[in-house]
């Protein structure tokens, strides 16, 4: 039987996971395992692990778990402590280690089947041993009294030391012998049991069942198992599982009954303990996530409340506490949080610890939204009270997500998604505050995230384009440069402008990949202009973000794009945002310097005044500076005196740097003339056309020059 256990494969569970689980299982039961059973124990338990995983699945059969219990007995693992440790270990770790469906009832059924299989195996083993010893004794009786005494001694050893209650009775049911386990189970003495009729120990309502069982044995069955109730000496009832066997003499006639009795109360108590452990958090005493999800699933059923409130508290920066003071202090904080939740929500909602530093509260039929918000705020206020560790008062804050909605017919998983999203809103908005679920905001964000997630596919399908904004000479209007703009022509949503695209690509980490593609595409276009128009070709200008500068392959990407396109480095210009110098490292500054030394132009972009970290950007070899916003608008006819003086002062100072100055967002001829007076040489903006130009349109302009 032991060799058959473990045959059923898991299918999709990695062998390494089973081996690791079996190794920890073996360690848990090792102190109870006989020395001769240690060899090959981990391999045996790995096979049993496969059977248990298969059994606990919704479509599994608990008979596989019974086979595991019998297999333990078959390999000599017969100790009651072995069973106890096995049930505790499997009950605690099986679902979580293999990411199995979280169904406590299913798990309890599997554990019960395992225990039943163990009991059945132990009963059969004992009966087999008894029969073996009896046969040996009978044979030995014919040869020598010594052999008989030896056989009886072995039988008595098994009989007396068994954890199961055992009784031997004659064919009329009169008890001839019993062991200590049965005496303890029924709270009776040897004198009370020996000579009594076993049928009298059975509850009156169950005696007919026992009679039918005895008749089955007389009809030829080897042994029969049945659940029944026995009566203790004090009148209390004991639920038991009995295995009844009829032993026959040499002539085949009934000789006596052997009855083995197992108390179901102990098994059920163990099952209840395992269930409690599987549904509660040991550290805080609150319910755990499994039980919380169960509450939520019950609340959204047809018999649930009309409305519910789901409140989740996510501790802000809890890792800081653990890193600074250790996990023992961190556990003190978690216990304090649980205490605050109980004090506020006692009698109002169900509290649980649903994550390492996350707590949830479920309120059935809340009074109204303001009441729920007030309760959440009270908890946040209490969390500010410090927990004193020596001379340090440690406090935490929490970001709180609140969902209040109709309950019946709702989806528990969707509710959890909504509250998790709302917690993120609270964190994004500054932490230490609450946020209320907003369906409109959720739909907008989901739509935006779907778009962001589909960028990769759009790039593969050729939905992206590079268009160009002309940069004109303020002196004669000739085309000095073109600034590349990346556009996404979405098949259903239409054209996305560059600013929206930057926001979407940043959300999914696609910014670097898109930036690399844009550099290659724009350089290819500019290389074709250079090949056709020579020195009349415009400078290619492109934005370079801090994230692109942090990419280790930036220099290699630029050099490859220049080499493959044939574009001279002097005709490529990168525009650097005014905050970029403080966002990149010294090594990344060195890479920009390397590009500049090989001819690539670097222009400081979006100079708004007052925000430029001079000590950082002065180390970058700039070849130009570009202004937009208030420095340009301050030169307009309707600008006030303060705006005009600030713009003139900034541009006058920039002129002393001795590098070309450019302006963006130029709207009027008056602004253009003032920019010329202040030393600006090139400009772009509405004055020169608001639409972006495709490759062919730029070629047409160059052809007319």
PDB file of N, CA and C in Angstrom, residues 299-388:
ATOM      1  N   UNK A 299     -20.675  37.967   2.797  1.00  0.00           N
ATOM      2  CA  UNK A 299     -21.418  39.234   2.822  1.00  0.00           C
ATOM      3  C   UNK A 299     -22.017  39.582   1.467  1.00  0.00           C
ATOM      4  N   UNK A 300     -21.381  39.128   0.379  1.00  0.00           N
ATOM      5  CA  UNK A 300     -21.907  39.476  -0.943  1.00  0.00           C
ATOM      6  C   UNK A 300     -22.894  38.431  -1.456  1.00  0.00           C
ATOM      7  N   UNK A 301     -23.196  37.426  -0.650  1.00  0.00           N
ATOM      8  CA  UNK A 301     -24.173  36.426  -1.045  1.00  0.00           C
ATOM      9  C   UNK A 301     -25.599  36.933  -0.919  1.00  0.00           C
ATOM     10  N   UNK A 302     -26.523  36.085  -1.320  1.00  0.00           N
ATOM     11  CA  UNK A 302     -27.939  36.494  -1.324  1.00  0.00           C
ATOM     12  C   UNK A 302     -28.482  36.722   0.076  1.00  0.00           C
ATOM     13  N   UNK A 303     -27.852  36.112   1.085  1.00  0.00           N
ATOM     14  CA  UNK A 303     -28.308  36.289   2.459  1.00  0.00           C
ATOM     15  C   UNK A 303     -27.498  37.357   3.195  1.00  0.00           C
ATOM     16  N   UNK A 304     -26.645  38.065   2.484  1.00  0.00           N
ATOM     17  CA  UNK A 304     -25.788  39.056   3.116  1.00  0.00           C
ATOM     18  C   UNK A 304     -26.512  40.362   3.382  1.00  0.00           C
ATOM     19  N   UNK A 305     -25.781  41.366   3.876  1.00  0.00           N
ATOM     20  CA  UNK A 305     -26.386  42.671   4.166  1.00  0.00           C
ATOM     21  C   UNK A 305     -26.726  43.415   2.881  1.00  0.00           C
ATOM     22  N   UNK A 306     -27.505  44.463   3.028  1.00  0.00           N
ATOM     23  CA  UNK A 306     -27.860  45.271   1.858  1.00  0.00           C
ATOM     24  C   UNK A 306     -26.653  46.048   1.357  1.00  0.00           C
ATOM     25  N   UNK A 307     -25.871  46.616   2.276  1.00  0.00           N
ATOM     26  CA  UNK A 307     -24.657  47.353   1.914  1.00  0.00           C
ATOM     27  C   UNK A 307     -23.518  46.895   2.814  1.00  0.00           C
ATOM     28  N   UNK A 308     -22.319  47.193   2.385  1.00  0.00           N
ATOM     29  CA  UNK A 308     -21.151  46.892   3.210  1.00  0.00           C
ATOM     30  C   UNK A 308     -20.118  47.992   3.014  1.00  0.00           C
ATOM     31  N   UNK A 309     -19.256  48.089   3.998  1.00  0.00           N
ATOM     32  CA  UNK A 309     -18.110  48.995   3.912  1.00  0.00           C
ATOM     33  C   UNK A 309     -16.854  48.161   4.096  1.00  0.00           C
ATOM     34  N   UNK A 310     -15.917  48.359   3.214  1.00  0.00           N
ATOM     35  CA  UNK A 310     -14.628  47.677   3.280  1.00  0.00           C
ATOM     36  C   UNK A 310     -13.572  48.746   3.518  1.00  0.00           C
ATOM     37  N   UNK A 311     -12.847  48.613   4.634  1.00  0.00           N
ATOM     38  CA  UNK A 311     -11.842  49.614   5.015  1.00  0.00           C
ATOM     39  C   UNK A 311     -10.508  48.895   5.184  1.00  0.00           C
ATOM     40  N   UNK A 312      -9.492  49.357   4.495  1.00  0.00           N
ATOM     41  CA  UNK A 312      -8.162  48.743   4.589  1.00  0.00           C
ATOM     42  C   UNK A 312      -7.153  49.790   5.048  1.00  0.00           C
ATOM     43  N   UNK A 313      -6.389  49.439   6.083  1.00  0.00           N
ATOM     44  CA  UNK A 313      -5.340  50.303   6.635  1.00  0.00           C
ATOM     45  C   UNK A 313      -3.988  49.716   6.230  1.00  0.00           C
ATOM     46  N   UNK A 314      -3.237  50.460   5.447  1.00  0.00           N
ATOM     47  CA  UNK A 314      -1.902  50.039   5.019  1.00  0.00           C
ATOM     48  C   UNK A 314      -0.884  50.930   5.723  1.00  0.00           C
ATOM     49  N   UNK A 315      -0.074  50.342   6.615  1.00  0.00           N
ATOM     50  CA  UNK A 315       0.881  51.128   7.386  1.00  0.00           C
ATOM     51  C   UNK A 315       1.937  51.725   6.470  1.00  0.00           C
ATOM     52  N   UNK A 316       2.202  53.002   6.641  1.00  0.00           N
ATOM     53  CA  UNK A 316       3.159  53.717   5.791  1.00  0.00           C
ATOM     54  C   UNK A 316       4.579  53.496   6.302  1.00  0.00           C
ATOM     55  N   UNK A 317       5.444  53.017   5.420  1.00  0.00           N
ATOM     56  CA  UNK A 317       6.849  52.890   5.772  1.00  0.00           C
ATOM     57  C   UNK A 317       7.119  51.973   6.943  1.00  0.00           C
ATOM     58  N   UNK A 318       6.332  50.901   7.072  1.00  0.00           N
ATOM     59  CA  UNK A 318       6.521  50.020   8.218  1.00  0.00           C
ATOM     60  C   UNK A 318       7.887  49.340   8.188  1.00  0.00           C
ATOM     61  N   UNK A 319       8.445  49.182   6.992  1.00  0.00           N
ATOM     62  CA  UNK A 319       9.770  48.562   6.889  1.00  0.00           C
ATOM     63  C   UNK A 319      10.811  49.368   7.664  1.00  0.00           C
ATOM     64  N   UNK A 320      10.606  50.674   7.738  1.00  0.00           N
ATOM     65  CA  UNK A 320      11.555  51.511   8.473  1.00  0.00           C
ATOM     66  C   UNK A 320      11.634  51.067   9.937  1.00  0.00           C
ATOM     67  N   UNK A 321      10.487  50.747  10.522  1.00  0.00           N
ATOM     68  CA  UNK A 321      10.472  50.295  11.917  1.00  0.00           C
ATOM     69  C   UNK A 321      11.230  48.984  12.055  1.00  0.00           C
ATOM     70  N   UNK A 322      10.957  48.039  11.156  1.00  0.00           N
ATOM     71  CA  UNK A 322      11.642  46.747  11.225  1.00  0.00           C
ATOM     72  C   UNK A 322      13.142  46.897  11.017  1.00  0.00           C
ATOM     73  N   UNK A 323      13.536  47.738  10.048  1.00  0.00           N
ATOM     74  CA  UNK A 323      14.960  47.916   9.772  1.00  0.00           C
ATOM     75  C   UNK A 323      15.673  48.623  10.916  1.00  0.00           C
ATOM     76  N   UNK A 324      14.984  49.560  11.559  1.00  0.00           N
ATOM     77  CA  UNK A 324      15.628  50.357  12.603  1.00  0.00           C
ATOM     78  C   UNK A 324      15.651  49.632  13.946  1.00  0.00           C
ATOM     79  N   UNK A 325      14.572  48.926  14.282  1.00  0.00           N
ATOM     80  CA  UNK A 325      14.448  48.355  15.623  1.00  0.00           C
ATOM     81  C   UNK A 325      14.384  46.828  15.648  1.00  0.00           C
ATOM     82  N   UNK A 326      14.190  46.213  14.494  1.00  0.00           N
ATOM     83  CA  UNK A 326      14.075  44.763  14.462  1.00  0.00           C
ATOM     84  C   UNK A 326      12.625  44.310  14.453  1.00  0.00           C
ATOM     85  N   UNK A 327      12.430  43.050  14.109  1.00  0.00           N
ATOM     86  CA  UNK A 327      11.074  42.524  13.941  1.00  0.00           C
ATOM     87  C   UNK A 327      10.331  42.386  15.268  1.00  0.00           C
ATOM     88  N   UNK A 328      11.056  42.242  16.356  1.00  0.00           N
ATOM     89  CA  UNK A 328      10.363  42.127  17.646  1.00  0.00           C
ATOM     90  C   UNK A 328       9.605  43.412  17.965  1.00  0.00           C
ATOM     91  N   UNK A 329      10.268  44.551  17.732  1.00  0.00           N
ATOM     92  CA  UNK A 329       9.590  45.830  17.941  1.00  0.00           C
ATOM     93  C   UNK A 329       8.490  46.013  16.894  1.00  0.00           C
ATOM     94  N   UNK A 330       8.780  45.586  15.655  1.00  0.00           N
ATOM     95  CA  UNK A 330       7.749  45.663  14.621  1.00  0.00           C
ATOM     96  C   UNK A 330       6.503  44.904  15.010  1.00  0.00           C
ATOM     97  N   UNK A 331       6.675  43.739  15.633  1.00  0.00           N
ATOM     98  CA  UNK A 331       5.522  42.961  16.081  1.00  0.00           C
ATOM     99  C   UNK A 331       4.758  43.680  17.189  1.00  0.00           C
ATOM    100  N   UNK A 332       5.493  44.415  18.038  1.00  0.00           N
ATOM    101  CA  UNK A 332       4.823  45.210  19.071  1.00  0.00           C
ATOM    102  C   UNK A 332       3.916  46.259  18.424  1.00  0.00           C
ATOM    103  N   UNK A 333       4.417  46.876  17.356  1.00  0.00           N
ATOM    104  CA  UNK A 333       3.618  47.892  16.661  1.00  0.00           C
ATOM    105  C   UNK A 333       2.380  47.248  16.043  1.00  0.00           C
ATOM    106  N   UNK A 334       2.551  46.090  15.419  1.00  0.00           N
ATOM    107  CA  UNK A 334       1.410  45.410  14.807  1.00  0.00           C
ATOM    108  C   UNK A 334       0.359  45.053  15.854  1.00  0.00           C
ATOM    109  N   UNK A 335       0.815  44.611  17.017  1.00  0.00           N
ATOM    110  CA  UNK A 335      -0.123  44.284  18.099  1.00  0.00           C
ATOM    111  C   UNK A 335      -0.868  45.531  18.566  1.00  0.00           C
ATOM    112  N   UNK A 336      -0.138  46.658  18.622  1.00  0.00           N
ATOM    113  CA  UNK A 336      -0.787  47.911  19.027  1.00  0.00           C
ATOM    114  C   UNK A 336      -1.823  48.346  17.996  1.00  0.00           C
ATOM    115  N   UNK A 337      -1.507  48.178  16.721  1.00  0.00           N
ATOM    116  CA  UNK A 337      -2.472  48.524  15.669  1.00  0.00           C
ATOM    117  C   UNK A 337      -3.726  47.669  15.811  1.00  0.00           C
ATOM    118  N   UNK A 338      -3.536  46.373  16.046  1.00  0.00           N
ATOM    119  CA  UNK A 338      -4.690  45.476  16.218  1.00  0.00           C
ATOM    120  C   UNK A 338      -5.543  45.907  17.405  1.00  0.00           C
ATOM    121  N   UNK A 339      -4.878  46.339  18.477  1.00  0.00           N
ATOM    122  CA  UNK A 339      -5.614  46.786  19.666  1.00  0.00           C
ATOM    123  C   UNK A 339      -6.447  48.024  19.347  1.00  0.00           C
ATOM    124  N   UNK A 340      -5.882  48.959  18.592  1.00  0.00           N
ATOM    125  CA  UNK A 340      -6.632  50.171  18.218  1.00  0.00           C
ATOM    126  C   UNK A 340      -7.837  49.817  17.339  1.00  0.00           C
ATOM    127  N   UNK A 341      -7.631  48.890  16.411  1.00  0.00           N
ATOM    128  CA  UNK A 341      -8.742  48.501  15.541  1.00  0.00           C
ATOM    129  C   UNK A 341      -9.874  47.886  16.351  1.00  0.00           C
ATOM    130  N   UNK A 342      -9.521  47.031  17.292  1.00  0.00           N
ATOM    131  CA  UNK A 342     -10.568  46.421  18.128  1.00  0.00           C
ATOM    132  C   UNK A 342     -11.316  47.475  18.940  1.00  0.00           C
ATOM    133  N   UNK A 343     -10.569  48.427  19.490  1.00  0.00           N
ATOM    134  CA  UNK A 343     -11.210  49.423  20.351  1.00  0.00           C
ATOM    135  C   UNK A 343     -12.172  50.313  19.568  1.00  0.00           C
ATOM    136  N   UNK A 344     -11.868  50.561  18.301  1.00  0.00           N
ATOM    137  CA  UNK A 344     -12.721  51.442  17.496  1.00  0.00           C
ATOM    138  C   UNK A 344     -13.871  50.675  16.852  1.00  0.00           C
ATOM    139  N   UNK A 345     -13.592  49.472  16.351  1.00  0.00           N
ATOM    140  CA  UNK A 345     -14.591  48.754  15.555  1.00  0.00           C
ATOM    141  C   UNK A 345     -15.289  47.628  16.317  1.00  0.00           C
ATOM    142  N   UNK A 346     -14.997  47.472  17.608  1.00  0.00           N
ATOM    143  CA  UNK A 346     -15.641  46.414  18.377  1.00  0.00           C
ATOM    144  C   UNK A 346     -17.162  46.580  18.337  1.00  0.00           C
ATOM    145  N   UNK A 347     -17.848  45.534  17.907  1.00  0.00           N
ATOM    146  CA  UNK A 347     -19.303  45.581  17.813  1.00  0.00           C
ATOM    147  C   UNK A 347     -19.806  46.269  16.559  1.00  0.00           C
ATOM    148  N   UNK A 348     -18.878  46.809  15.751  1.00  0.00           N
ATOM    149  CA  UNK A 348     -19.280  47.533  14.535  1.00  0.00           C
ATOM    150  C   UNK A 348     -18.852  46.785  13.286  1.00  0.00           C
ATOM    151  N   UNK A 349     -17.607  46.286  13.292  1.00  0.00           N
ATOM    152  CA  UNK A 349     -17.075  45.616  12.113  1.00  0.00           C
ATOM    153  C   UNK A 349     -16.180  44.453  12.493  1.00  0.00           C
ATOM    154  N   UNK A 350     -15.840  43.647  11.502  1.00  0.00           N
ATOM    155  CA  UNK A 350     -14.964  42.489  11.667  1.00  0.00           C
ATOM    156  C   UNK A 350     -13.564  42.874  11.221  1.00  0.00           C
ATOM    157  N   UNK A 351     -12.574  42.665  12.096  1.00  0.00           N
ATOM    158  CA  UNK A 351     -11.200  43.107  11.839  1.00  0.00           C
ATOM    159  C   UNK A 351     -10.317  41.910  11.512  1.00  0.00           C
ATOM    160  N   UNK A 352      -9.332  42.124  10.649  1.00  0.00           N
ATOM    161  CA  UNK A 352      -8.407  41.062  10.270  1.00  0.00           C
ATOM    162  C   UNK A 352      -7.080  41.675   9.860  1.00  0.00           C
ATOM    163  N   UNK A 353      -6.034  40.890  10.020  1.00  0.00           N
ATOM    164  CA  UNK A 353      -4.734  41.248   9.451  1.00  0.00           C
ATOM    165  C   UNK A 353      -4.643  40.547   8.107  1.00  0.00           C
ATOM    166  N   UNK A 354      -4.621  41.300   7.023  1.00  0.00           N
ATOM    167  CA  UNK A 354      -4.722  40.709   5.691  1.00  0.00           C
ATOM    168  C   UNK A 354      -3.425  40.796   4.913  1.00  0.00           C
ATOM    169  N   UNK A 355      -2.374  41.298   5.538  1.00  0.00           N
ATOM    170  CA  UNK A 355      -1.076  41.372   4.894  1.00  0.00           C
ATOM    171  C   UNK A 355      -0.018  41.628   5.938  1.00  0.00           C
ATOM    172  N   UNK A 356       1.275  41.623   5.557  1.00  0.00           N
ATOM    173  CA  UNK A 356       2.343  41.854   6.532  1.00  0.00           C
ATOM    174  C   UNK A 356       2.159  43.146   7.322  1.00  0.00           C
ATOM    175  N   UNK A 357       1.746  44.214   6.656  1.00  0.00           N
ATOM    176  CA  UNK A 357       1.519  45.489   7.341  1.00  0.00           C
ATOM    177  C   UNK A 357       0.183  46.096   6.908  1.00  0.00           C
ATOM    178  N   UNK A 358      -0.794  45.232   6.696  1.00  0.00           N
ATOM    179  CA  UNK A 358      -2.085  45.670   6.170  1.00  0.00           C
ATOM    180  C   UNK A 358      -3.209  45.040   6.989  1.00  0.00           C
ATOM    181  N   UNK A 359      -4.198  45.859   7.325  1.00  0.00           N
ATOM    182  CA  UNK A 359      -5.331  45.407   8.136  1.00  0.00           C
ATOM    183  C   UNK A 359      -6.631  45.769   7.426  1.00  0.00           C
ATOM    184  N   UNK A 360      -7.611  44.880   7.539  1.00  0.00           N
ATOM    185  CA  UNK A 360      -8.893  45.125   6.898  1.00  0.00           C
ATOM    186  C   UNK A 360     -10.033  45.086   7.897  1.00  0.00           C
ATOM    187  N   UNK A 361     -11.082  45.853   7.607  1.00  0.00           N
ATOM    188  CA  UNK A 361     -12.292  45.868   8.433  1.00  0.00           C
ATOM    189  C   UNK A 361     -13.492  45.743   7.502  1.00  0.00           C
ATOM    190  N   UNK A 362     -14.397  44.837   7.829  1.00  0.00           N
ATOM    191  CA  UNK A 362     -15.637  44.662   7.077  1.00  0.00           C
ATOM    192  C   UNK A 362     -16.802  45.085   7.958  1.00  0.00           C
ATOM    193  N   UNK A 363     -17.568  46.055   7.469  1.00  0.00           N
ATOM    194  CA  UNK A 363     -18.730  46.550   8.209  1.00  0.00           C
ATOM    195  C   UNK A 363     -19.984  46.201   7.417  1.00  0.00           C
ATOM    196  N   UNK A 364     -20.901  45.488   8.046  1.00  0.00           N
ATOM    197  CA  UNK A 364     -22.160  45.114   7.402  1.00  0.00           C
ATOM    198  C   UNK A 364     -23.199  46.191   7.691  1.00  0.00           C
ATOM    199  N   UNK A 365     -23.862  46.645   6.637  1.00  0.00           N
ATOM    200  CA  UNK A 365     -24.897  47.679   6.737  1.00  0.00           C
ATOM    201  C   UNK A 365     -24.428  48.886   7.552  1.00  0.00           C
ATOM    202  N   UNK A 366     -23.394  49.594   7.089  1.00  0.00           N
ATOM    203  CA  UNK A 366     -22.931  50.788   7.810  1.00  0.00           C
ATOM    204  C   UNK A 366     -24.003  51.867   7.798  1.00  0.00           C
ATOM    205  N   UNK A 367     -23.952  52.731   8.799  1.00  0.00           N
ATOM    206  CA  UNK A 367     -24.965  53.790   8.898  1.00  0.00           C
ATOM    207  C   UNK A 367     -24.926  54.688   7.663  1.00  0.00           C
ATOM    208  N   UNK A 368     -23.748  55.192   7.336  1.00  0.00           N
ATOM    209  CA  UNK A 368     -23.567  56.027   6.148  1.00  0.00           C
ATOM    210  C   UNK A 368     -22.072  56.192   5.924  1.00  0.00           C
ATOM    211  N   UNK A 369     -21.722  56.812   4.809  1.00  0.00           N
ATOM    212  CA  UNK A 369     -20.303  56.998   4.469  1.00  0.00           C
ATOM    213  C   UNK A 369     -19.592  57.890   5.482  1.00  0.00           C
ATOM    214  N   UNK A 370     -20.166  59.039   5.891  1.00  0.00           N
ATOM    215  CA  UNK A 370     -19.456  59.878   6.875  1.00  0.00           C
ATOM    216  C   UNK A 370     -19.121  59.134   8.167  1.00  0.00           C
ATOM    217  N   UNK A 371     -19.997  58.218   8.588  1.00  0.00           N
ATOM    218  CA  UNK A 371     -19.720  57.461   9.810  1.00  0.00           C
ATOM    219  C   UNK A 371     -18.511  56.555   9.620  1.00  0.00           C
ATOM    220  N   UNK A 372     -18.431  55.901   8.466  1.00  0.00           N
ATOM    221  CA  UNK A 372     -17.283  55.031   8.188  1.00  0.00           C
ATOM    222  C   UNK A 372     -16.003  55.856   8.137  1.00  0.00           C
ATOM    223  N   UNK A 373     -16.064  57.011   7.484  1.00  0.00           N
ATOM    224  CA  UNK A 373     -14.890  57.881   7.394  1.00  0.00           C
ATOM    225  C   UNK A 373     -14.450  58.329   8.788  1.00  0.00           C
ATOM    226  N   UNK A 374     -15.421  58.673   9.632  1.00  0.00           N
ATOM    227  CA  UNK A 374     -15.086  59.122  10.990  1.00  0.00           C
ATOM    228  C   UNK A 374     -14.390  58.015  11.776  1.00  0.00           C
ATOM    229  N   UNK A 375     -14.849  56.777  11.617  1.00  0.00           N
ATOM    230  CA  UNK A 375     -14.206  55.654  12.307  1.00  0.00           C
ATOM    231  C   UNK A 375     -12.778  55.459  11.809  1.00  0.00           C
ATOM    232  N   UNK A 376     -12.589  55.562  10.494  1.00  0.00           N
ATOM    233  CA  UNK A 376     -11.244  55.418   9.937  1.00  0.00           C
ATOM    234  C   UNK A 376     -10.324  56.518  10.450  1.00  0.00           C
ATOM    235  N   UNK A 377     -10.826  57.734  10.517  1.00  0.00           N
ATOM    236  CA  UNK A 377     -10.017  58.849  11.022  1.00  0.00           C
ATOM    237  C   UNK A 377      -9.651  58.651  12.487  1.00  0.00           C
ATOM    238  N   UNK A 378     -10.573  58.065  13.261  1.00  0.00           N
ATOM    239  CA  UNK A 378     -10.276  57.812  14.670  1.00  0.00           C
ATOM    240  C   UNK A 378      -9.127  56.820  14.815  1.00  0.00           C
ATOM    241  N   UNK A 379      -9.125  55.788  13.971  1.00  0.00           N
ATOM    242  CA  UNK A 379      -8.019  54.827  14.017  1.00  0.00           C
ATOM    243  C   UNK A 379      -6.711  55.507  13.640  1.00  0.00           C
ATOM    244  N   UNK A 380      -6.733  56.316  12.588  1.00  0.00           N
ATOM    245  CA  UNK A 380      -5.514  57.019  12.153  1.00  0.00           C
ATOM    246  C   UNK A 380      -4.993  57.909  13.280  1.00  0.00           C
ATOM    247  N   UNK A 381      -5.895  58.577  13.972  1.00  0.00           N
ATOM    248  CA  UNK A 381      -5.475  59.429  15.099  1.00  0.00           C
ATOM    249  C   UNK A 381      -4.837  58.592  16.208  1.00  0.00           C
ATOM    250  N   UNK A 382      -5.414  57.427  16.491  1.00  0.00           N
ATOM    251  CA  UNK A 382      -4.870  56.591  17.567  1.00  0.00           C
ATOM    252  C   UNK A 382      -3.506  56.020  17.194  1.00  0.00           C
ATOM    253  N   UNK A 383      -3.304  55.766  15.899  1.00  0.00           N
ATOM    254  CA  UNK A 383      -2.015  55.225  15.474  1.00  0.00           C
ATOM    255  C   UNK A 383      -0.881  56.203  15.731  1.00  0.00           C
ATOM    256  N   UNK A 384      -1.211  57.486  15.809  1.00  0.00           N
ATOM    257  CA  UNK A 384      -0.186  58.493  16.071  1.00  0.00           C
ATOM    258  C   UNK A 384       0.348  58.407  17.497  1.00  0.00           C
ATOM    259  N   UNK A 385      -0.391  57.738  18.395  1.00  0.00           N
ATOM    260  CA  UNK A 385       0.077  57.579  19.772  1.00  0.00           C
ATOM    261  C   UNK A 385       1.303  56.676  19.771  1.00  0.00           C
ATOM    262  N   UNK A 386       2.430  57.121  20.312  1.00  0.00           N
ATOM    263  CA  UNK A 386       3.664  56.327  20.215  1.00  0.00           C
ATOM    264  C   UNK A 386       3.637  55.090  21.100  1.00  0.00           C
ATOM    265  N   UNK A 387       4.328  54.062  20.619  1.00  0.00           N
ATOM    266  CA  UNK A 387       4.617  52.874  21.423  1.00  0.00           C
ATOM    267  C   UNK A 387       6.047  53.040  21.918  1.00  0.00           C
ATOM    268  N   UNK A 388       6.220  53.043  23.239  1.00  0.00           N
ATOM    269  CA  UNK A 388       7.530  53.358  23.804  1.00  0.00           C
ATOM    270  C   UNK A 388       8.396  52.112  23.888  1.00  0.00           C
TER     271      UNK A 388
END
